[in-house]
């Protein structure tokens, strides 16, 4: 049976959601973040990088969200959640599947990093670290993030879903950047289509079932 090595409050929540959408039987092996928010060392026994998500299935160990989504849909989807080949929708699907981690998450991770740095710096260094962090946020990170959010807003004006008129694995992949932007990037300010997208995915029964099985998920709520 397919096994999801599930880290709490992580991208692996998307994998549970995908499996629930497809009705694929699976089991969960749970891992809890350490106090510093890093994954526990036990995950290294599954994959050398020790990160989540990771799945194991039929002797295969697969990491990286996009690769996992591609594998699950190709193996168990029977044509579901993916546009037909050689269509504009399929090209958009492939693009968003890779864009989500390749481009969208970079400014969000930088924002998280520069926001946390002053809080975790030694007291004597905190004013300097805060100054450097604020400068990086205002001149580099926040402008990039605003550009990406405006891009999402414009693309969602072309249709309800990222790859076209039908819900697909690309929407599952893009859920994490939009949820992260809603949590810490100011997505609610001037991006009504993005907020409507989040409301649509949160209303899906499979999303709710994945939350029940995966446990508390602060990024998405």
PDB file of N, CA and C in Angstrom, residues 127-203:
ATOM      1  N   UNK A 127      18.938  44.387  17.463  1.00  0.00           N
ATOM      2  CA  UNK A 127      18.657  45.611  16.690  1.00  0.00           C
ATOM      3  C   UNK A 127      19.306  45.600  15.312  1.00  0.00           C
ATOM      4  N   UNK A 128      20.547  45.135  15.224  1.00  0.00           N
ATOM      5  CA  UNK A 128      21.229  45.086  13.932  1.00  0.00           C
ATOM      6  C   UNK A 128      20.567  44.079  12.998  1.00  0.00           C
ATOM      7  N   UNK A 129      20.245  42.898  13.528  1.00  0.00           N
ATOM      8  CA  UNK A 129      19.610  41.871  12.705  1.00  0.00           C
ATOM      9  C   UNK A 129      18.247  42.348  12.233  1.00  0.00           C
ATOM     10  N   UNK A 130      17.521  43.037  13.096  1.00  0.00           N
ATOM     11  CA  UNK A 130      16.210  43.556  12.710  1.00  0.00           C
ATOM     12  C   UNK A 130      16.343  44.582  11.590  1.00  0.00           C
ATOM     13  N   UNK A 131      17.351  45.437  11.686  1.00  0.00           N
ATOM     14  CA  UNK A 131      17.561  46.449  10.649  1.00  0.00           C
ATOM     15  C   UNK A 131      17.880  45.806   9.306  1.00  0.00           C
ATOM     16  N   UNK A 132      18.779  44.830   9.321  1.00  0.00           N
ATOM     17  CA  UNK A 132      19.146  44.144   8.086  1.00  0.00           C
ATOM     18  C   UNK A 132      17.944  43.390   7.516  1.00  0.00           C
ATOM     19  N   UNK A 133      17.205  42.709   8.383  1.00  0.00           N
ATOM     20  CA  UNK A 133      16.048  41.941   7.935  1.00  0.00           C
ATOM     21  C   UNK A 133      14.979  42.849   7.340  1.00  0.00           C
ATOM     22  N   UNK A 134      14.688  43.966   8.008  1.00  0.00           N
ATOM     23  CA  UNK A 134      13.680  44.884   7.503  1.00  0.00           C
ATOM     24  C   UNK A 134      14.082  45.468   6.148  1.00  0.00           C
ATOM     25  N   UNK A 135      15.390  45.747   5.997  1.00  0.00           N
ATOM     26  CA  UNK A 135      15.869  46.267   4.723  1.00  0.00           C
ATOM     27  C   UNK A 135      15.687  45.231   3.608  1.00  0.00           C
ATOM     28  N   UNK A 136      16.025  43.973   3.917  1.00  0.00           N
ATOM     29  CA  UNK A 136      15.871  42.906   2.923  1.00  0.00           C
ATOM     30  C   UNK A 136      14.404  42.709   2.560  1.00  0.00           C
ATOM     31  N   UNK A 137      13.537  42.785   3.558  1.00  0.00           N
ATOM     32  CA  UNK A 137      12.108  42.604   3.303  1.00  0.00           C
ATOM     33  C   UNK A 137      11.553  43.730   2.431  1.00  0.00           C
ATOM     34  N   UNK A 138      11.904  44.949   2.772  1.00  0.00           N
ATOM     35  CA  UNK A 138      11.303  46.088   2.076  1.00  0.00           C
ATOM     36  C   UNK A 138      11.840  46.282   0.668  1.00  0.00           C
ATOM     37  N   UNK A 139      13.125  45.957   0.442  1.00  0.00           N
ATOM     38  CA  UNK A 139      13.722  46.227  -0.866  1.00  0.00           C
ATOM     39  C   UNK A 139      13.743  45.031  -1.793  1.00  0.00           C
ATOM     40  N   UNK A 140      13.689  43.811  -1.250  1.00  0.00           N
ATOM     41  CA  UNK A 140      13.834  42.612  -2.079  1.00  0.00           C
ATOM     42  C   UNK A 140      12.619  41.690  -1.998  1.00  0.00           C
ATOM     43  N   UNK A 141      12.313  41.240  -0.793  1.00  0.00           N
ATOM     44  CA  UNK A 141      11.341  40.158  -0.642  1.00  0.00           C
ATOM     45  C   UNK A 141       9.914  40.619  -0.902  1.00  0.00           C
ATOM     46  N   UNK A 142       9.479  41.660  -0.209  1.00  0.00           N
ATOM     47  CA  UNK A 142       8.086  42.087  -0.346  1.00  0.00           C
ATOM     48  C   UNK A 142       7.729  42.511  -1.771  1.00  0.00           C
ATOM     49  N   UNK A 143       8.585  43.256  -2.477  1.00  0.00           N
ATOM     50  CA  UNK A 143       8.251  43.572  -3.875  1.00  0.00           C
ATOM     51  C   UNK A 143       8.103  42.330  -4.752  1.00  0.00           C
ATOM     52  N   UNK A 144       8.983  41.340  -4.565  1.00  0.00           N
ATOM     53  CA  UNK A 144       8.859  40.104  -5.341  1.00  0.00           C
ATOM     54  C   UNK A 144       7.563  39.386  -5.025  1.00  0.00           C
ATOM     55  N   UNK A 145       7.237  39.309  -3.743  1.00  0.00           N
ATOM     56  CA  UNK A 145       6.019  38.614  -3.340  1.00  0.00           C
ATOM     57  C   UNK A 145       4.780  39.310  -3.901  1.00  0.00           C
ATOM     58  N   UNK A 146       4.773  40.635  -3.872  1.00  0.00           N
ATOM     59  CA  UNK A 146       3.642  41.369  -4.441  1.00  0.00           C
ATOM     60  C   UNK A 146       3.501  41.087  -5.935  1.00  0.00           C
ATOM     61  N   UNK A 147       4.629  40.978  -6.616  1.00  0.00           N
ATOM     62  CA  UNK A 147       4.593  40.680  -8.046  1.00  0.00           C
ATOM     63  C   UNK A 147       3.987  39.307  -8.310  1.00  0.00           C
ATOM     64  N   UNK A 148       4.374  38.315  -7.505  1.00  0.00           N
ATOM     65  CA  UNK A 148       3.832  36.970  -7.674  1.00  0.00           C
ATOM     66  C   UNK A 148       2.339  36.940  -7.361  1.00  0.00           C
ATOM     67  N   UNK A 149       1.924  37.618  -6.293  1.00  0.00           N
ATOM     68  CA  UNK A 149       0.507  37.599  -5.930  1.00  0.00           C
ATOM     69  C   UNK A 149      -0.347  38.273  -7.000  1.00  0.00           C
ATOM     70  N   UNK A 150       0.161  39.356  -7.569  1.00  0.00           N
ATOM     71  CA  UNK A 150      -0.555  40.015  -8.654  1.00  0.00           C
ATOM     72  C   UNK A 150      -0.648  39.096  -9.874  1.00  0.00           C
ATOM     73  N   UNK A 151       0.390  38.334 -10.098  1.00  0.00           N
ATOM     74  CA  UNK A 151       0.401  37.366 -11.205  1.00  0.00           C
ATOM     75  C   UNK A 151      -0.677  36.309 -10.999  1.00  0.00           C
ATOM     76  N   UNK A 152      -0.767  35.747  -9.799  1.00  0.00           N
ATOM     77  CA  UNK A 152      -1.802  34.748  -9.516  1.00  0.00           C
ATOM     78  C   UNK A 152      -3.193  35.338  -9.740  1.00  0.00           C
ATOM     79  N   UNK A 153      -3.358  36.553  -9.240  1.00  0.00           N
ATOM     80  CA  UNK A 153      -4.664  37.201  -9.358  1.00  0.00           C
ATOM     81  C   UNK A 153      -5.061  37.349 -10.821  1.00  0.00           C
ATOM     82  N   UNK A 154      -4.109  37.760 -11.647  1.00  0.00           N
ATOM     83  CA  UNK A 154      -4.398  37.919 -13.058  1.00  0.00           C
ATOM     84  C   UNK A 154      -4.693  36.599 -13.753  1.00  0.00           C
ATOM     85  N   UNK A 155      -3.937  35.571 -13.410  1.00  0.00           N
ATOM     86  CA  UNK A 155      -4.133  34.266 -14.048  1.00  0.00           C
ATOM     87  C   UNK A 155      -5.460  33.639 -13.649  1.00  0.00           C
ATOM     88  N   UNK A 156      -5.872  33.839 -12.414  1.00  0.00           N
ATOM     89  CA  UNK A 156      -7.154  33.297 -11.974  1.00  0.00           C
ATOM     90  C   UNK A 156      -8.325  34.054 -12.583  1.00  0.00           C
ATOM     91  N   UNK A 157      -8.045  35.205 -13.204  1.00  0.00           N
ATOM     92  CA  UNK A 157      -9.081  35.907 -13.944  1.00  0.00           C
ATOM     93  C   UNK A 157      -9.404  35.235 -15.268  1.00  0.00           C
ATOM     94  N   UNK A 158      -8.544  34.302 -15.697  1.00  0.00           N
ATOM     95  CA  UNK A 158      -8.762  33.584 -16.959  1.00  0.00           C
ATOM     96  C   UNK A 158      -9.661  32.360 -16.779  1.00  0.00           C
ATOM     97  N   UNK A 159      -9.857  31.934 -15.536  1.00  0.00           N
ATOM     98  CA  UNK A 159     -10.678  30.761 -15.252  1.00  0.00           C
ATOM     99  C   UNK A 159     -10.659  30.475 -13.768  1.00  0.00           C
ATOM    100  N   UNK A 160     -11.565  29.622 -13.336  1.00  0.00           N
ATOM    101  CA  UNK A 160     -11.670  29.305 -11.908  1.00  0.00           C
ATOM    102  C   UNK A 160     -10.423  28.622 -11.370  1.00  0.00           C
ATOM    103  N   UNK A 161      -9.760  27.849 -12.222  1.00  0.00           N
ATOM    104  CA  UNK A 161      -8.642  27.034 -11.769  1.00  0.00           C
ATOM    105  C   UNK A 161      -7.374  27.379 -12.562  1.00  0.00           C
ATOM    106  N   UNK A 162      -6.238  26.988 -12.031  1.00  0.00           N
ATOM    107  CA  UNK A 162      -4.982  27.438 -12.622  1.00  0.00           C
ATOM    108  C   UNK A 162      -4.724  26.862 -14.011  1.00  0.00           C
ATOM    109  N   UNK A 163      -5.178  25.657 -14.280  1.00  0.00           N
ATOM    110  CA  UNK A 163      -4.925  25.056 -15.589  1.00  0.00           C
ATOM    111  C   UNK A 163      -6.091  25.208 -16.548  1.00  0.00           C
ATOM    112  N   UNK A 164      -7.131  25.922 -16.137  1.00  0.00           N
ATOM    113  CA  UNK A 164      -8.285  26.095 -17.016  1.00  0.00           C
ATOM    114  C   UNK A 164      -9.582  26.028 -16.239  1.00  0.00           C
ATOM    115  N   UNK A 165     -10.598  25.476 -16.860  1.00  0.00           N
ATOM    116  CA  UNK A 165     -11.933  25.452 -16.254  1.00  0.00           C
ATOM    117  C   UNK A 165     -12.144  24.268 -15.326  1.00  0.00           C
ATOM    118  N   UNK A 166     -11.218  23.297 -15.340  1.00  0.00           N
ATOM    119  CA  UNK A 166     -11.369  22.096 -14.520  1.00  0.00           C
ATOM    120  C   UNK A 166     -10.337  22.049 -13.405  1.00  0.00           C
ATOM    121  N   UNK A 167     -10.762  21.640 -12.234  1.00  0.00           N
ATOM    122  CA  UNK A 167      -9.862  21.420 -11.101  1.00  0.00           C
ATOM    123  C   UNK A 167      -8.855  20.328 -11.456  1.00  0.00           C
ATOM    124  N   UNK A 168      -7.585  20.526 -11.074  1.00  0.00           N
ATOM    125  CA  UNK A 168      -6.548  19.556 -11.424  1.00  0.00           C
ATOM    126  C   UNK A 168      -5.476  19.497 -10.350  1.00  0.00           C
ATOM    127  N   UNK A 169      -4.517  18.609 -10.571  1.00  0.00           N
ATOM    128  CA  UNK A 169      -3.389  18.507  -9.659  1.00  0.00           C
ATOM    129  C   UNK A 169      -2.599  19.790  -9.549  1.00  0.00           C
ATOM    130  N   UNK A 170      -2.650  20.636 -10.565  1.00  0.00           N
ATOM    131  CA  UNK A 170      -1.954  21.926 -10.495  1.00  0.00           C
ATOM    132  C   UNK A 170      -2.532  22.800  -9.389  1.00  0.00           C
ATOM    133  N   UNK A 171      -3.838  22.716  -9.162  1.00  0.00           N
ATOM    134  CA  UNK A 171      -4.467  23.495  -8.093  1.00  0.00           C
ATOM    135  C   UNK A 171      -4.051  22.973  -6.725  1.00  0.00           C
ATOM    136  N   UNK A 172      -3.910  21.671  -6.610  1.00  0.00           N
ATOM    137  CA  UNK A 172      -3.421  21.097  -5.355  1.00  0.00           C
ATOM    138  C   UNK A 172      -1.996  21.570  -5.097  1.00  0.00           C
ATOM    139  N   UNK A 173      -1.170  21.581  -6.130  1.00  0.00           N
ATOM    140  CA  UNK A 173       0.212  22.027  -5.979  1.00  0.00           C
ATOM    141  C   UNK A 173       0.280  23.517  -5.631  1.00  0.00           C
ATOM    142  N   UNK A 174      -0.564  24.324  -6.245  1.00  0.00           N
ATOM    143  CA  UNK A 174      -0.537  25.764  -6.004  1.00  0.00           C
ATOM    144  C   UNK A 174      -1.198  26.162  -4.693  1.00  0.00           C
ATOM    145  N   UNK A 175      -1.892  25.240  -4.051  1.00  0.00           N
ATOM    146  CA  UNK A 175      -2.580  25.592  -2.811  1.00  0.00           C
ATOM    147  C   UNK A 175      -1.606  26.065  -1.737  1.00  0.00           C
ATOM    148  N   UNK A 176      -0.441  25.435  -1.648  1.00  0.00           N
ATOM    149  CA  UNK A 176       0.479  25.769  -0.556  1.00  0.00           C
ATOM    150  C   UNK A 176       1.022  27.192  -0.678  1.00  0.00           C
ATOM    151  N   UNK A 177       1.501  27.627  -1.862  1.00  0.00           N
ATOM    152  CA  UNK A 177       1.938  29.023  -1.956  1.00  0.00           C
ATOM    153  C   UNK A 177       0.829  30.024  -1.616  1.00  0.00           C
ATOM    154  N   UNK A 178      -0.387  29.764  -2.087  1.00  0.00           N
ATOM    155  CA  UNK A 178      -1.461  30.711  -1.795  1.00  0.00           C
ATOM    156  C   UNK A 178      -1.835  30.694  -0.317  1.00  0.00           C
ATOM    157  N   UNK A 179      -1.835  29.522   0.295  1.00  0.00           N
ATOM    158  CA  UNK A 179      -2.133  29.462   1.728  1.00  0.00           C
ATOM    159  C   UNK A 179      -1.032  30.143   2.534  1.00  0.00           C
ATOM    160  N   UNK A 180       0.213  29.954   2.133  1.00  0.00           N
ATOM    161  CA  UNK A 180       1.322  30.617   2.825  1.00  0.00           C
ATOM    162  C   UNK A 180       1.245  32.128   2.651  1.00  0.00           C
ATOM    163  N   UNK A 181       0.879  32.573   1.457  1.00  0.00           N
ATOM    164  CA  UNK A 181       0.749  34.006   1.215  1.00  0.00           C
ATOM    165  C   UNK A 181      -0.412  34.592   2.018  1.00  0.00           C
ATOM    166  N   UNK A 182      -1.476  33.829   2.187  1.00  0.00           N
ATOM    167  CA  UNK A 182      -2.594  34.296   3.006  1.00  0.00           C
ATOM    168  C   UNK A 182      -2.193  34.371   4.471  1.00  0.00           C
ATOM    169  N   UNK A 183      -1.320  33.458   4.904  1.00  0.00           N
ATOM    170  CA  UNK A 183      -0.918  33.412   6.306  1.00  0.00           C
ATOM    171  C   UNK A 183       0.095  34.498   6.653  1.00  0.00           C
ATOM    172  N   UNK A 184       0.998  34.827   5.716  1.00  0.00           N
ATOM    173  CA  UNK A 184       2.062  35.758   6.084  1.00  0.00           C
ATOM    174  C   UNK A 184       2.469  36.735   4.988  1.00  0.00           C
ATOM    175  N   UNK A 185       1.734  36.761   3.878  1.00  0.00           N
ATOM    176  CA  UNK A 185       2.147  37.619   2.779  1.00  0.00           C
ATOM    177  C   UNK A 185       1.183  38.719   2.400  1.00  0.00           C
ATOM    178  N   UNK A 186       0.057  38.830   3.111  1.00  0.00           N
ATOM    179  CA  UNK A 186      -0.897  39.878   2.792  1.00  0.00           C
ATOM    180  C   UNK A 186      -1.766  39.602   1.582  1.00  0.00           C
ATOM    181  N   UNK A 187      -2.041  38.337   1.303  1.00  0.00           N
ATOM    182  CA  UNK A 187      -2.818  37.972   0.118  1.00  0.00           C
ATOM    183  C   UNK A 187      -4.219  38.559   0.147  1.00  0.00           C
ATOM    184  N   UNK A 188      -4.769  38.744   1.341  1.00  0.00           N
ATOM    185  CA  UNK A 188      -6.148  39.235   1.444  1.00  0.00           C
ATOM    186  C   UNK A 188      -6.276  40.687   0.997  1.00  0.00           C
ATOM    187  N   UNK A 189      -5.167  41.376   0.819  1.00  0.00           N
ATOM    188  CA  UNK A 189      -5.195  42.789   0.449  1.00  0.00           C
ATOM    189  C   UNK A 189      -5.135  42.938  -1.068  1.00  0.00           C
ATOM    190  N   UNK A 190      -6.294  43.039  -1.691  1.00  0.00           N
ATOM    191  CA  UNK A 190      -6.340  43.336  -3.109  1.00  0.00           C
ATOM    192  C   UNK A 190      -6.243  42.151  -4.040  1.00  0.00           C
ATOM    193  N   UNK A 191      -6.503  40.940  -3.538  1.00  0.00           N
ATOM    194  CA  UNK A 191      -6.430  39.751  -4.390  1.00  0.00           C
ATOM    195  C   UNK A 191      -7.688  38.890  -4.191  1.00  0.00           C
ATOM    196  N   UNK A 192      -8.838  39.404  -4.556  1.00  0.00           N
ATOM    197  CA  UNK A 192     -10.095  38.681  -4.282  1.00  0.00           C
ATOM    198  C   UNK A 192     -10.203  37.355  -5.005  1.00  0.00           C
ATOM    199  N   UNK A 193      -9.640  37.242  -6.214  1.00  0.00           N
ATOM    200  CA  UNK A 193      -9.726  35.961  -6.919  1.00  0.00           C
ATOM    201  C   UNK A 193      -8.898  34.904  -6.204  1.00  0.00           C
ATOM    202  N   UNK A 194      -7.764  35.284  -5.661  1.00  0.00           N
ATOM    203  CA  UNK A 194      -6.936  34.332  -4.913  1.00  0.00           C
ATOM    204  C   UNK A 194      -7.654  33.869  -3.652  1.00  0.00           C
ATOM    205  N   UNK A 195      -8.290  34.794  -2.966  1.00  0.00           N
ATOM    206  CA  UNK A 195      -9.038  34.425  -1.759  1.00  0.00           C
ATOM    207  C   UNK A 195     -10.205  33.527  -2.119  1.00  0.00           C
ATOM    208  N   UNK A 196     -10.865  33.814  -3.228  1.00  0.00           N
ATOM    209  CA  UNK A 196     -11.976  32.956  -3.673  1.00  0.00           C
ATOM    210  C   UNK A 196     -11.473  31.564  -4.026  1.00  0.00           C
ATOM    211  N   UNK A 197     -10.286  31.481  -4.610  1.00  0.00           N
ATOM    212  CA  UNK A 197      -9.678  30.182  -4.908  1.00  0.00           C
ATOM    213  C   UNK A 197      -9.482  29.386  -3.619  1.00  0.00           C
ATOM    214  N   UNK A 198      -8.941  30.033  -2.590  1.00  0.00           N
ATOM    215  CA  UNK A 198      -8.740  29.339  -1.319  1.00  0.00           C
ATOM    216  C   UNK A 198     -10.069  28.891  -0.723  1.00  0.00           C
ATOM    217  N   UNK A 199     -11.074  29.718  -0.835  1.00  0.00           N
ATOM    218  CA  UNK A 199     -12.388  29.339  -0.304  1.00  0.00           C
ATOM    219  C   UNK A 199     -12.934  28.121  -1.050  1.00  0.00           C
ATOM    220  N   UNK A 200     -12.705  28.061  -2.356  1.00  0.00           N
ATOM    221  CA  UNK A 200     -13.186  26.916  -3.137  1.00  0.00           C
ATOM    222  C   UNK A 200     -12.470  25.629  -2.740  1.00  0.00           C
ATOM    223  N   UNK A 201     -11.146  25.689  -2.579  1.00  0.00           N
ATOM    224  CA  UNK A 201     -10.448  24.451  -2.237  1.00  0.00           C
ATOM    225  C   UNK A 201     -10.755  24.020  -0.814  1.00  0.00           C
ATOM    226  N   UNK A 202     -10.914  24.983   0.095  1.00  0.00           N
ATOM    227  CA  UNK A 202     -11.218  24.618   1.480  1.00  0.00           C
ATOM    228  C   UNK A 202     -12.606  24.005   1.610  1.00  0.00           C
ATOM    229  N   UNK A 203     -13.479  24.285   0.659  1.00  0.00           N
ATOM    230  CA  UNK A 203     -14.834  23.734   0.693  1.00  0.00           C
ATOM    231  C   UNK A 203     -14.924  22.340   0.093  1.00  0.00           C
TER     232      UNK A 203
END
